[in-house]
Short mmCIF file of C-alpha atoms and ligand atoms in Angstrom, two decimals:
data_model
loop_
_atom_site.label_atom_id
_atom_site.label_comp_id
_atom_site.label_asym_id
_atom_site.label_seq_id
_atom_site.Cartn_x
_atom_site.Cartn_y
_atom_site.Cartn_z
CA PRO A 240 -6.67 123.22 -152.57
CA VAL A 241 -6.76 125.34 -155.75
CA PRO A 242 -3.51 126.30 -157.30
CA GLY A 243 -4.50 129.87 -156.96
CA ALA A 244 -4.97 129.76 -153.15
CA LEU A 245 -1.50 128.23 -152.98
CA ALA A 246 0.00 130.96 -154.92
CA VAL A 247 -1.57 133.45 -152.67
CA ASN A 248 -0.26 131.75 -149.64
CA GLU A 249 3.17 131.60 -151.15
CA TYR A 250 2.98 135.19 -152.04
CA SER A 251 1.96 136.31 -148.59
CA ALA A 252 4.59 134.24 -146.98
CA ALA A 253 7.22 135.86 -149.27
CA GLN A 254 5.69 139.31 -148.53
CA LYS A 255 5.90 138.67 -144.68
CA LYS A 256 9.46 137.61 -144.88
CA ALA A 257 10.47 140.56 -146.82
CA LYS A 258 8.59 142.78 -144.59
CA GLN A 259 10.36 141.19 -141.41
CA ASN A 260 13.74 141.56 -143.12
CA LYS A 261 13.09 144.89 -143.80
CA LYS A 262 12.08 145.74 -140.24
CA GLY A 263 15.31 144.23 -139.21
CA GLY A 264 13.59 141.05 -137.96
CA GLY A 265 15.47 138.43 -140.06
CA PHE A 266 18.66 136.50 -139.13
CA GLN A 267 20.49 138.78 -141.62
CA ALA A 268 19.75 141.83 -139.39
CA MET A 269 21.43 140.25 -136.32
CA GLY A 270 24.90 140.75 -137.63
CA LEU A 271 25.93 137.16 -137.24
CA SER A 272 29.40 135.99 -138.48
CA HIS A 273 29.70 133.97 -141.58
CA PRO A 274 30.31 130.44 -139.90
CA VAL A 275 27.10 131.03 -137.81
CA ALA A 276 24.92 132.20 -140.76
CA LEU A 277 26.21 129.28 -142.91
CA GLY A 278 25.08 126.83 -140.13
CA ILE A 279 21.60 128.51 -139.98
CA ASN A 280 21.30 128.31 -143.60
CA LYS A 281 22.29 124.72 -143.88
CA ARG A 282 19.71 123.70 -141.15
CA GLY A 283 17.15 125.45 -143.42
CA TYR A 284 16.01 128.29 -141.14
CA LYS A 285 14.73 131.25 -143.11
CA ILE A 286 13.26 133.53 -140.53
CA PRO A 287 13.72 133.69 -136.81
CA THR A 288 10.79 132.37 -134.58
CA PRO A 289 9.20 135.06 -132.31
CA ILE A 290 11.32 133.90 -129.40
CA GLN A 291 14.45 133.90 -131.37
CA ARG A 292 13.72 137.39 -132.63
CA LYS A 293 13.27 138.56 -129.10
CA THR A 294 15.88 136.82 -127.33
CA ILE A 295 19.04 136.50 -129.72
CA PRO A 296 19.76 140.29 -129.84
CA LEU A 297 19.53 140.72 -126.19
CA ILE A 298 21.82 137.68 -125.54
CA LEU A 299 24.26 138.83 -128.22
CA GLU A 300 24.38 142.27 -126.38
CA GLY A 301 25.47 140.33 -123.24
CA ARG A 302 22.30 140.40 -121.30
CA ASP A 303 21.22 137.84 -118.91
CA VAL A 304 17.68 136.59 -120.04
CA VAL A 305 14.98 134.35 -118.75
CA ALA A 306 12.86 133.31 -121.50
CA MET A 307 9.50 131.58 -121.34
CA ALA A 308 7.90 130.10 -124.49
CA LYS A 309 6.10 126.81 -125.29
CA THR A 310 7.65 123.60 -126.55
CA GLY A 311 8.54 123.66 -130.13
CA SER A 312 8.93 127.39 -130.42
CA GLY A 313 12.72 127.21 -131.32
CA LYS A 314 14.37 127.93 -127.89
CA THR A 315 17.53 125.89 -128.52
CA ALA A 316 18.64 128.11 -131.34
CA CYS A 317 18.04 131.11 -128.83
CA PHE A 318 20.95 130.17 -126.78
CA LEU A 319 23.20 128.26 -129.19
CA ILE A 320 23.49 131.13 -131.90
CA PRO A 321 24.75 133.73 -129.14
CA MET A 322 26.91 130.94 -127.65
CA PHE A 323 28.61 130.43 -130.98
CA GLU A 324 29.17 134.16 -131.66
CA ARG A 325 30.69 134.44 -128.02
CA LEU A 326 33.04 131.41 -128.23
CA LYS A 327 33.84 131.94 -132.01
CA GLN A 328 36.43 129.12 -132.16
CA ARG A 329 38.05 126.38 -130.36
CA ASP A 330 40.47 127.16 -127.63
CA PRO A 331 42.12 124.36 -126.07
CA THR A 332 44.33 126.45 -123.75
CA LYS A 333 41.33 127.43 -121.46
CA GLY A 334 38.84 125.19 -119.50
CA ALA A 335 35.17 124.99 -120.68
CA ARG A 336 33.86 128.27 -121.61
CA ALA A 337 30.20 127.35 -121.89
CA LEU A 338 27.98 124.89 -119.81
CA ILE A 339 24.51 123.92 -120.95
CA PHE A 340 22.30 122.09 -118.38
CA SER A 341 19.45 119.79 -119.45
CA PRO A 342 17.01 117.74 -117.26
CA THR A 343 17.33 114.60 -119.03
CA ARG A 344 20.02 112.43 -121.13
CA GLU A 345 17.68 112.45 -123.95
CA LEU A 346 17.45 116.23 -124.09
CA ALA A 347 21.12 116.76 -123.50
CA ILE A 348 21.83 114.46 -126.46
CA GLN A 349 19.51 116.33 -128.64
CA THR A 350 21.19 119.63 -127.69
CA PHE A 351 24.50 118.10 -128.46
CA LYS A 352 23.29 117.13 -131.89
CA PHE A 353 21.84 120.52 -132.49
CA ILE A 354 25.32 122.05 -131.73
CA ARG A 355 26.92 119.64 -134.26
CA GLU A 356 24.54 120.86 -136.90
CA LEU A 357 23.98 124.39 -136.34
CA GLY A 358 27.62 124.75 -135.45
CA LYS A 359 28.91 122.64 -138.21
CA PHE A 360 31.11 125.61 -139.52
CA LEU A 361 32.74 126.35 -136.35
CA ASP A 362 35.39 123.90 -134.93
CA LEU A 363 34.18 123.93 -131.16
CA LYS A 364 34.95 120.97 -129.05
CA VAL A 365 31.64 119.78 -127.23
CA ILE A 366 31.45 116.90 -124.78
CA LEU A 367 28.51 115.28 -122.99
CA VAL A 368 28.40 114.65 -119.20
CA LEU A 369 25.48 112.41 -118.41
CA GLY A 370 24.22 110.52 -115.49
CA GLY A 371 24.30 106.91 -116.42
CA ASP A 372 27.59 107.02 -118.49
CA SER A 373 30.90 105.82 -117.01
CA MET A 374 32.73 108.30 -114.99
CA ASP A 375 35.93 107.10 -116.41
CA SER A 376 34.96 108.05 -120.06
CA GLN A 377 33.89 111.40 -118.67
CA PHE A 378 37.30 112.11 -116.95
CA SER A 379 38.94 111.42 -120.37
CA ALA A 380 36.40 113.66 -122.09
CA ILE A 381 37.22 116.37 -119.72
CA HIS A 382 40.84 116.05 -120.31
CA THR A 383 40.30 116.85 -123.99
CA CYS A 384 39.67 120.53 -122.93
CA PRO A 385 36.31 121.04 -124.30
CA ASP A 386 34.91 124.45 -125.19
CA VAL A 387 31.38 123.33 -124.19
CA ILE A 388 30.04 120.88 -121.68
CA VAL A 389 26.37 119.76 -122.14
CA GLY A 390 25.11 117.73 -119.25
CA THR A 391 22.63 116.89 -116.55
CA PRO A 392 23.30 118.68 -113.40
CA GLY A 393 23.77 115.75 -111.01
CA ARG A 394 26.51 114.13 -112.98
CA PHE A 395 28.10 117.48 -113.76
CA LEU A 396 28.44 118.43 -110.15
CA HIS A 397 29.67 114.99 -109.17
CA LEU A 398 32.33 115.41 -111.91
CA CYS A 399 33.28 118.81 -110.64
CA VAL A 400 33.67 117.44 -107.00
CA GLU A 401 35.64 114.35 -107.94
CA MET A 402 38.02 116.01 -110.55
CA ASP A 403 38.20 119.16 -108.39
CA LEU A 404 37.22 120.90 -111.75
CA LYS A 405 38.15 124.52 -112.09
CA LEU A 406 35.21 126.54 -113.57
CA SER A 407 37.07 129.84 -113.76
CA SER A 408 36.98 129.81 -117.52
CA VAL A 409 33.11 129.50 -117.68
CA GLU A 410 31.68 132.65 -119.17
CA TYR A 411 28.35 131.38 -120.55
CA VAL A 412 25.79 129.23 -118.68
CA VAL A 413 22.49 127.79 -119.99
CA PHE A 414 19.62 126.32 -117.94
CA ASP A 415 17.47 124.80 -120.64
CA GLU A 416 14.10 123.44 -119.78
CA ALA A 417 14.50 124.98 -116.44
CA ASP A 418 11.07 124.00 -115.14
CA ARG A 419 11.87 120.39 -115.91
CA LEU A 420 15.28 120.72 -114.31
CA PHE A 421 13.43 121.53 -111.10
CA GLU A 422 10.79 118.87 -111.59
CA MET A 423 13.55 116.34 -111.83
CA GLY A 424 14.79 117.21 -108.52
CA PHE A 425 17.98 119.01 -109.55
CA GLY A 426 17.36 122.13 -107.38
CA GLU A 427 19.95 121.47 -104.85
CA GLN A 428 22.73 120.60 -107.38
CA LEU A 429 21.93 123.62 -109.44
CA ASN A 430 22.25 125.92 -106.39
CA GLU A 431 25.54 124.30 -105.46
CA THR A 432 26.71 124.61 -109.09
CA LEU A 433 25.76 128.38 -108.95
CA SER A 434 27.94 128.83 -106.12
CA ARG A 435 30.95 127.42 -107.98
CA LEU A 436 30.53 129.44 -111.07
CA PRO A 437 32.61 132.66 -111.51
CA GLU A 438 30.75 135.88 -110.87
CA ALA A 439 31.59 137.33 -114.32
CA ARG A 440 29.55 135.34 -116.71
CA GLN A 441 26.39 135.58 -118.84
CA THR A 442 23.53 133.24 -117.76
CA VAL A 443 20.34 132.55 -119.71
CA MET A 444 17.42 130.33 -118.59
CA PHE A 445 14.76 128.88 -120.98
CA SER A 446 11.55 127.24 -119.96
CA ALA A 447 8.02 126.54 -120.97
CA THR A 448 6.50 127.60 -117.60
CA LEU A 449 7.75 129.88 -114.96
CA PRO A 450 6.90 128.70 -111.44
CA LYS A 451 7.69 130.81 -108.39
CA LEU A 452 10.73 128.46 -107.69
CA LEU A 453 12.30 129.41 -110.99
CA VAL A 454 11.62 133.10 -110.44
CA ASP A 455 13.64 132.63 -107.14
CA PHE A 456 16.48 130.73 -108.78
CA ALA A 457 16.89 133.36 -111.46
CA LYS A 458 17.04 136.09 -108.93
CA ALA A 459 19.85 134.17 -107.26
CA GLY A 460 21.79 132.99 -110.37
CA LEU A 461 21.20 135.69 -113.08
CA SER A 462 22.32 139.29 -113.00
CA ASP A 463 19.74 141.91 -113.93
CA PRO A 464 17.95 139.51 -116.26
CA VAL A 465 15.48 140.50 -118.94
CA LEU A 466 12.34 138.74 -118.87
CA ILE A 467 10.83 137.54 -122.05
CA ARG A 468 7.41 135.88 -121.98
CA LEU A 469 5.65 134.48 -125.04
CA ASP A 470 2.54 133.04 -123.59
CA VAL A 471 0.61 133.31 -126.91
CA GLU A 472 2.20 133.07 -130.34
CA SER A 473 3.01 136.44 -131.68
P1 ADP B 671 11.88 124.19 -128.11
O1 ADP B 671 13.13 124.04 -127.29
O2 ADP B 671 11.18 125.57 -127.92
O3 ADP B 671 10.86 123.10 -127.79
P2 ADP B 671 13.43 123.60 -130.48
O4 ADP B 671 14.67 124.38 -130.20
O5 ADP B 671 13.61 122.05 -129.98
O6 ADP B 671 12.20 124.09 -129.57
O7 ADP B 671 13.03 123.62 -131.91
C1 ADP B 671 11.86 122.96 -132.50
C2 ADP B 671 11.94 122.67 -133.96
O8 ADP B 671 11.82 123.92 -134.67
C3 ADP B 671 13.31 122.01 -134.22
O9 ADP B 671 13.14 121.00 -135.32
C4 ADP B 671 14.06 123.23 -134.83
O10 ADP B 671 15.07 122.79 -135.83
C5 ADP B 671 12.94 123.97 -135.60
N1 ADP B 671 13.28 125.41 -135.75
C6 ADP B 671 13.87 126.31 -134.78
N2 ADP B 671 14.11 127.52 -135.20
C7 ADP B 671 13.73 127.42 -136.59
C8 ADP B 671 13.48 128.48 -137.49
N3 ADP B 671 13.86 129.83 -137.18
N4 ADP B 671 12.98 128.15 -138.61
C9 ADP B 671 12.54 126.87 -138.96
N5 ADP B 671 12.70 125.86 -138.03
C10 ADP B 671 13.17 126.31 -136.77
MG1 MG B 672 14.06 123.15 -125.63
#
């Protein structure tokens, strides 16, 4: 690589960024609150990815969204940034206000860590509810009145039933890696969970693929959803 070529690359990257910000395509144009913007900065994100640019404004508006984009396209921040804006700060007087469903323990833990980092400047209380962990530790975790619960669907539902958990405070629900949620066989538990959630809520679904099963689930569980598909990088 010649130094000249590098300079040209850097220049066009800066140009592109300036153009995007001018167009209103940057994080700055999303009108995010200070603690959320700080978290994005801290994590080192300069410009939103295409799926972030398309979904975050819609979710901030309160729309239900089904978003399909390939792995690695930055979907986690798509649902976390609007969640932070919506929950704002810790409220131990209510039950959990946000639920995030992941297909596996590993993914749930990854999302939990993501919240810790990106949400570093908010003081939200987040707990993990995972199959394989002791029920007792989860009973105590629930008693801390978390703002957000990240979990796998089977254990979450089990806990709901065992603890007769009220979900009336839930206002934001995420089905992450939705295609894999179904591949893992959680369909029945997810439908049962839907029936326990309050009607007045915002629901978003993220997936790498969109099989018919998922379309049907979205029709049942989401309200007038906007479908965003990024099959190719744009
Ligand atoms: P997906 O869920 O679509 O597979 P992730 O949310 O796991 O993707 O993000 C993939 C990687 O991209 C992560 O390391 C994440 O921190 C990073 N990332 C996400 N958004 C941005 C951004 N706007 N700028 C730079 N890196 C980003
Ligand atoms: Mg993901």
